[in-house]
């Protein structure tokens, strides 16, 4: 398990972007664990937007994390960590083909 580290300036953030590789299930599992760890962050109870970004959406044949996997995770996580009031967005991107890169930062 990889531990998420939030530096001291994390007290003033308005949003958190967590990225994972759609062709690497372990990176998706890490994001799942990081969101669980965010519960212990003092600012978790503030309105901090979270976006989960799946990268390399252009590699369709190598994809191992489905849209359904991500949607189920987001729904389950919202219930588990009591963040139904919080907006957890999801977008899939490809830096190689410039797909949704700007959208991820909007």
PDB file of C-alpha atoms in Angstrom:
ATOM      1  CA  UNK A   1       0.000   0.000   0.000  1.00  0.00           C
ATOM      2  CA  UNK A   2       1.247   3.455  -0.921  1.00  0.00           C
ATOM      3  CA  UNK A   3       0.629   6.192   1.619  1.00  0.00           C
ATOM      4  CA  UNK A   4      -0.625   9.562   0.438  1.00  0.00           C
ATOM      5  CA  UNK A   5       1.288  12.557   1.773  1.00  0.00           C
ATOM      6  CA  UNK A   6      -0.372  15.914   2.036  1.00  0.00           C
ATOM      7  CA  UNK A   7       2.144  18.704   2.589  1.00  0.00           C
ATOM      8  CA  UNK A   8       1.505  21.585   4.962  1.00  0.00           C
ATOM      9  CA  UNK A   9      -0.007  23.684   2.159  1.00  0.00           C
ATOM     10  CA  UNK A  10      -2.693  21.001   1.950  1.00  0.00           C
ATOM     11  CA  UNK A  11      -4.609  23.022   4.514  1.00  0.00           C
ATOM     12  CA  UNK A  12      -5.540  25.586   1.881  1.00  0.00           C
ATOM     13  CA  UNK A  13      -6.421  23.422  -1.121  1.00  0.00           C
ATOM     14  CA  UNK A  14      -9.759  23.631  -2.898  1.00  0.00           C
ATOM     15  CA  UNK A  15      -9.368  20.377  -4.775  1.00  0.00           C
ATOM     16  CA  UNK A  16      -7.466  17.129  -5.015  1.00  0.00           C
ATOM     17  CA  UNK A  17      -6.642  15.331  -8.259  1.00  0.00           C
ATOM     18  CA  UNK A  18      -5.861  11.611  -8.003  1.00  0.00           C
ATOM     19  CA  UNK A  19      -4.560   9.917 -11.148  1.00  0.00           C
ATOM     20  CA  UNK A  20      -4.377   6.282 -12.134  1.00  0.00           C
ATOM     21  CA  UNK A  21      -3.397   4.379 -15.256  1.00  0.00           C
ATOM     22  CA  UNK A  22      -6.341   2.635 -16.947  1.00  0.00           C
ATOM     23  CA  UNK A  23      -3.912  -0.085 -18.081  1.00  0.00           C
ATOM     24  CA  UNK A  24      -2.606  -0.780 -14.558  1.00  0.00           C
ATOM     25  CA  UNK A  25      -5.031  -2.138 -11.958  1.00  0.00           C
ATOM     26  CA  UNK A  26      -2.535  -1.604  -9.117  1.00  0.00           C
ATOM     27  CA  UNK A  27      -2.573   2.154  -9.752  1.00  0.00           C
ATOM     28  CA  UNK A  28      -6.378   2.100  -9.492  1.00  0.00           C
ATOM     29  CA  UNK A  29      -6.172   0.203  -6.196  1.00  0.00           C
ATOM     30  CA  UNK A  30      -3.764   2.878  -4.924  1.00  0.00           C
ATOM     31  CA  UNK A  31      -6.301   5.625  -5.712  1.00  0.00           C
ATOM     32  CA  UNK A  32      -8.966   3.660  -3.843  1.00  0.00           C
ATOM     33  CA  UNK A  33      -6.670   3.456  -0.816  1.00  0.00           C
ATOM     34  CA  UNK A  34      -5.704   7.141  -1.026  1.00  0.00           C
ATOM     35  CA  UNK A  35      -9.317   8.227  -0.841  1.00  0.00           C
ATOM     36  CA  UNK A  36      -9.725   6.041   2.236  1.00  0.00           C
ATOM     37  CA  UNK A  37      -6.640   7.711   3.765  1.00  0.00           C
ATOM     38  CA  UNK A  38      -8.015  11.185   3.062  1.00  0.00           C
ATOM     39  CA  UNK A  39     -10.586  10.596   5.805  1.00  0.00           C
ATOM     40  CA  UNK A  40      -7.814  11.203   8.352  1.00  0.00           C
ATOM     41  CA  UNK A  41      -6.863  14.516   6.775  1.00  0.00           C
ATOM     42  CA  UNK A  42      -8.015  17.419   8.986  1.00  0.00           C
ATOM     43  CA  UNK A  43      -9.566  19.289   6.040  1.00  0.00           C
ATOM     44  CA  UNK A  44     -11.603  16.310   4.826  1.00  0.00           C
ATOM     45  CA  UNK A  45     -14.707  17.766   6.432  1.00  0.00           C
ATOM     46  CA  UNK A  46     -14.302  21.004   4.452  1.00  0.00           C
ATOM     47  CA  UNK A  47     -15.781  21.213   0.954  1.00  0.00           C
ATOM     48  CA  UNK A  48     -12.785  19.977  -1.000  1.00  0.00           C
ATOM     49  CA  UNK A  49     -13.536  18.685  -4.480  1.00  0.00           C
ATOM     50  CA  UNK A  50     -11.892  15.436  -5.514  1.00  0.00           C
ATOM     51  CA  UNK A  51     -11.382  14.315  -9.093  1.00  0.00           C
ATOM     52  CA  UNK A  52     -10.260  10.827 -10.060  1.00  0.00           C
ATOM     53  CA  UNK A  53      -8.467  10.840 -13.419  1.00  0.00           C
ATOM     54  CA  UNK A  54      -7.974   7.679 -15.436  1.00  0.00           C
ATOM     55  CA  UNK A  55      -5.051   8.182 -17.808  1.00  0.00           C
ATOM     56  CA  UNK A  56      -4.132   6.471 -21.095  1.00  0.00           C
ATOM     57  CA  UNK A  57      -7.714   6.073 -22.312  1.00  0.00           C
ATOM     58  CA  UNK A  58      -6.294   5.786 -25.831  1.00  0.00           C
ATOM     59  CA  UNK A  59      -4.871   2.328 -25.025  1.00  0.00           C
ATOM     60  CA  UNK A  60      -8.217   0.533 -25.344  1.00  0.00           C
ATOM     61  CA  UNK A  61      -6.771  -2.935 -25.963  1.00  0.00           C
ATOM     62  CA  UNK A  62      -4.556  -2.727 -22.870  1.00  0.00           C
ATOM     63  CA  UNK A  63      -7.259  -1.339 -20.600  1.00  0.00           C
ATOM     64  CA  UNK A  64      -7.839  -3.311 -17.388  1.00  0.00           C
ATOM     65  CA  UNK A  65      -9.961  -0.835 -15.391  1.00  0.00           C
ATOM     66  CA  UNK A  66     -13.464  -0.372 -16.798  1.00  0.00           C
ATOM     67  CA  UNK A  67     -15.778   2.611 -16.490  1.00  0.00           C
ATOM     68  CA  UNK A  68     -18.049   0.339 -14.431  1.00  0.00           C
ATOM     69  CA  UNK A  69     -15.168  -0.413 -12.034  1.00  0.00           C
ATOM     70  CA  UNK A  70     -14.587   3.295 -11.473  1.00  0.00           C
ATOM     71  CA  UNK A  71     -18.272   4.156 -11.086  1.00  0.00           C
ATOM     72  CA  UNK A  72     -18.811   1.315  -8.597  1.00  0.00           C
ATOM     73  CA  UNK A  73     -15.740   2.412  -6.644  1.00  0.00           C
ATOM     74  CA  UNK A  74     -16.927   6.024  -6.501  1.00  0.00           C
ATOM     75  CA  UNK A  75     -20.379   5.028  -5.303  1.00  0.00           C
ATOM     76  CA  UNK A  76     -19.057   2.548  -2.723  1.00  0.00           C
ATOM     77  CA  UNK A  77     -16.417   4.994  -1.500  1.00  0.00           C
ATOM     78  CA  UNK A  78     -18.919   7.804  -1.080  1.00  0.00           C
ATOM     79  CA  UNK A  79     -20.960   5.557   1.195  1.00  0.00           C
ATOM     80  CA  UNK A  80     -17.977   4.159   3.129  1.00  0.00           C
ATOM     81  CA  UNK A  81     -16.244   7.438   3.892  1.00  0.00           C
ATOM     82  CA  UNK A  82     -19.400   9.438   4.443  1.00  0.00           C
ATOM     83  CA  UNK A  83     -18.822  11.831   1.593  1.00  0.00           C
ATOM     84  CA  UNK A  84     -22.124  11.761  -0.244  1.00  0.00           C
ATOM     85  CA  UNK A  85     -22.191  15.561   0.181  1.00  0.00           C
ATOM     86  CA  UNK A  86     -18.809  15.791  -1.507  1.00  0.00           C
ATOM     87  CA  UNK A  87     -18.358  15.939  -5.256  1.00  0.00           C
ATOM     88  CA  UNK A  88     -16.053  13.180  -6.491  1.00  0.00           C
ATOM     89  CA  UNK A  89     -15.714  13.565 -10.225  1.00  0.00           C
ATOM     90  CA  UNK A  90     -14.234  11.150 -12.737  1.00  0.00           C
ATOM     91  CA  UNK A  91     -12.706  11.793 -16.142  1.00  0.00           C
ATOM     92  CA  UNK A  92     -10.650   9.684 -18.519  1.00  0.00           C
ATOM     93  CA  UNK A  93      -7.775  11.310 -20.371  1.00  0.00           C
ATOM     94  CA  UNK A  94      -5.097  10.710 -22.964  1.00  0.00           C
ATOM     95  CA  UNK A  95      -2.142  13.076 -22.924  1.00  0.00           C
ATOM     96  CA  UNK A  96      -0.841  11.440 -26.100  1.00  0.00           C
ATOM     97  CA  UNK A  97      -3.986  12.375 -28.055  1.00  0.00           C
ATOM     98  CA  UNK A  98      -4.991  15.391 -25.926  1.00  0.00           C
ATOM     99  CA  UNK A  99      -8.300  13.830 -24.873  1.00  0.00           C
ATOM    100  CA  UNK A 100     -10.045  15.526 -21.919  1.00  0.00           C
ATOM    101  CA  UNK A 101      -6.777  16.915 -20.527  1.00  0.00           C
ATOM    102  CA  UNK A 102      -8.200  20.431 -20.268  1.00  0.00           C
ATOM    103  CA  UNK A 103     -11.462  19.034 -18.900  1.00  0.00           C
ATOM    104  CA  UNK A 104      -9.623  17.402 -16.017  1.00  0.00           C
ATOM    105  CA  UNK A 105      -8.406  20.822 -14.890  1.00  0.00           C
ATOM    106  CA  UNK A 106     -11.707  22.699 -15.314  1.00  0.00           C
TER     107      UNK A 106
END
